[in-house]
Structure formats: structure tokens, C-alpha cells
Amino acid sequence: MHESINTYLREVLKESSADVSGKLAAYIPRLRDADEKLQALALATADGQECSAGDDEHLFTIQSISKPFVYALALDDIGLDRVREMVGMEPSGEAFNELSLEGGTGRPLNPMINAGAIATHHLVDHTSHEEHPGGRQSESRTSEVRSRTTRILDGMSAFAGRPLEIDWDAAEEEYSTAYRNMAIAHMLKSHGSLETEPDEAVRGYIDQCSILVTVKDIARMAATLANNGINPENGLRVVSAESARTTLGIMATCGMYDASGRWLTQIGIPAKSGISGGIIGVLPGQVGIASFAPRLNEEGSSVQGVAMFQHLSNELSLHLMSSERINVIEELERRG
């Protein structure tokens, strides 16, 4: 891409850096010690163009940004009807780690909150995959957990277009303090929404969240959803067009937790955030957007990342409900 676009992205980073509010995720040691000054922004288009600015080579754990991609994998593995039996599709209006289920069904309300993500993780088909050898030996990291990790890591690598790895030390740190996720898993088990043992479900889910990515990786992963499930860099299909579309619908209504309504109204881009400081957004048919900055707001999303997306949405008319339809790259090049 033209250097003018990178210059524009650097300007967006500079503007968003003025907001130094928010806090690091103190309940996870690795995230509590993150460098608060890190910032990055990346775009990847549906036709394979990419640009980025800031600390775009910095590796961080993907955390909850993994949720939409694993949901898409589960949809392809076992089908929408089976997934919907176990995980709902409605906004929760609650915090991402709330201990709550849908009244009457006992399902998690949607796959973007922790309860739904833990249940979705277990729905991914592991049966044709070898056990992943990584991570220390433990009773909870069973053969099934390891083979499902292989399936998920392979799928996430396909989204990113390169082999991804897991930060096993970060996974151990997070598992050692995963009391709330363990409580959620026990709640799921008691309501019949989880077939495996709670400690195994949480172990696998945390290994999933500990996959290492850069902001460029998650922009390309978002662009794969934008491109109907086909990786725009190598042209390989990762998930079906139907699974990509369904996932984007869930992201639009549930991806930003209890701020999802406000996000959709003000920014208008299907999105997903993670507590390590990343946010992805998808403009269907056009572009995947990714930001990184570790300070979080009360909903668990990056303060500066939200500011970056607000700037891009306003300046480039990216809101899904906007009557003005533009080509993002052409508009960026024009501004440059």
C-alpha cells in the first residue's frame, strides 16, 4: 500500500494516545505487567492489501478475540443447529465474565461472553487431530484437550495465514487464577451445557486464549471473515461463507459485551475486543481492522483502541448504517 496510508494510521495512533485513562488487566500477571505505551493499528483488505503502524510486530495473547474465530470453526465442524442447541445468539447486557445463563434453556446467551466461549470451545471437533505436545503435563490437559488445541491452533493459523504459537507460560499463569472461569464451567456442567469436565474445558479455553498474535495477524484474520471465509493473502478457504456471515452477525450484536449497543450505534462495525488490549473490526466485503493498546475501560476493551475505531469510522464513513458507501483504500489514498 501507499506510504500515505501508513502515515494516516500513524496520525490516528498519535491522536488516540492522548487518552491515558483506563487500567491494565490486573487479575492476570502477564497482562498486569504490560507496557502501557504500546500502540498499533493495522488494516487488511479483502483483496490482499495490508498496512500497519506503531508496534505492529509486538506479540500479545489473543484472549477473547479468539472467540469469533473458534465459533466459526465450530459452526463448520458440527453445524449451526447443533451449536445453537448449546449456545444462544442474543446479547447478554452483562459483563463478559458474568455467571448467567439463558432462562428456560440453560444455554449461555451468546458465544462472545466467557460462558458461551467455554461452551463453544468444547463444540469444536477434535476427533481427527493429533494431540498437541505443548504445555506442561497436567491431569486437566487430557488427550482430548490436546487434540482440540491442535484443531483450534491449526484453524487460527489458517485465518492468520501463518503458523501461530501458544504462550504456554502465560497459559499456566492464567489457569492458576481462573477461579471465575472455573465457576462458569461448573455452572455450565450443572445445567447440561458442557459435556466435558469443568477443569478440562477451562484448561483448553485458556490455551486457546494464550495464542500469540500481532496486530497484523488479527487484521488479516478479520479480513478473512470480511472475505467470506477466504484468507485474502493466500486465497485458501478457512471457513464457509455461511459461518463467516453468522459470526459477523454475532460480532455486531454481542462482540463488545455490555457496550455492544453503544458500539454499534456510535461506531457501527462488527467487532470483538480482548483483555490484552486488542480489538478487531470487520467491514464485510472490504477490510479487517485491528488495533492494540493495553489500557482497558470498564467493559474490558482498549480505551485507545475504541478511540482509534471511532476516528476511522467517523473519518471514513465506515458505519454499517451509513447511506454513504465508500472504498476504504481509495478513500485513504485520496486523503494521503
Steps between C-alpha positions, in 0.01 A plus 500: 500500500598860455711653776238773540264244654760399758550869575127541555496200738788652697296819533207300639734336752636837608154645549377202704809500721376815673255291702699334778199391703413139566687226681693185417337161562645461848351156573732328247872540585623517139248769409549691825866557406437609139665812358229769509669697220458233234271592212428354158245522220464283189275457198469199271270513199289228345719515189824440689643846565641574846637796693585565863658748738644515850610191693369269231752220568418478870366158600214479749259228605183504294265448797131561416571600141528125447127458570349588159756290313447192717124552466537498120705179520235336719225600257684326219591199714156408634251736333295800610208298638720300737692809612174687567380213719793570732569875458252782442524799267359787707679797665548450871508859623741376767874492565706252297570279803153504655366173644169492316314280253195538277176449688319180412776340290803519727711604200758780507341804340760535223849378405675833560468495881715259700222253575417471131865487396580216740200305369593579138859389553373157600287474182800514264557153351832358616458139390716507186791696650819396673572603858691826529825433689539848652447612857586326821343168589194523722188297573280769342699514175362167381531332162171655392610846614827468309339378177240779513785748552658369180175554307457852635862602453499367143177688429624826651826468307298459181310820580832682558676347199801392706579245774400639840631385836374489857665683787498204738640700792218751463252213485630358828483840669144558386383149591641538853263791565201388288259474791216686331530309173506180703180608675344571159602155375347332808181699441491382137559140608219513753256620233603244239669757276843337532576134438863498612635561851519867601877504562564351155271753331668792672849364431428472127328838486793675668747329266287639216514850649880476536570482127756767408415753227604838369259774398579409137396140567162589640436755223555221247279267703228765498548548126441127453156543657446807282590290195229237562738264681780505241845618610566797270877452508519141373149442364435195720153443644513485880129483583183498294336822387195412712710460816685827433169685451344353815810588701490860379137526608591384851796742509274791403252437781714339773871554427557795732323348803269733693621792283392327177194720446695819553781375273261406220321834527808721515761305300289255302760233419466132602780464755657295777731612778741317730639579843860504376410822317411392150184580302400371158235643270361370173347696215342218294640468151763765558740498792611360833617756756705430812628717782714436805551705818488334844308746721142379544168670572238366742361260239844343443576663164803710407440869571732617224380226267141622531625850419683370191188328370284804571743717302506261204123454501436875503769599250445220250121452534539135605175479699288210374189718513655782300332569165837606359691202359872548440804295408716516812836480325408749230384742767821456701712555190298810413557642845874428467 
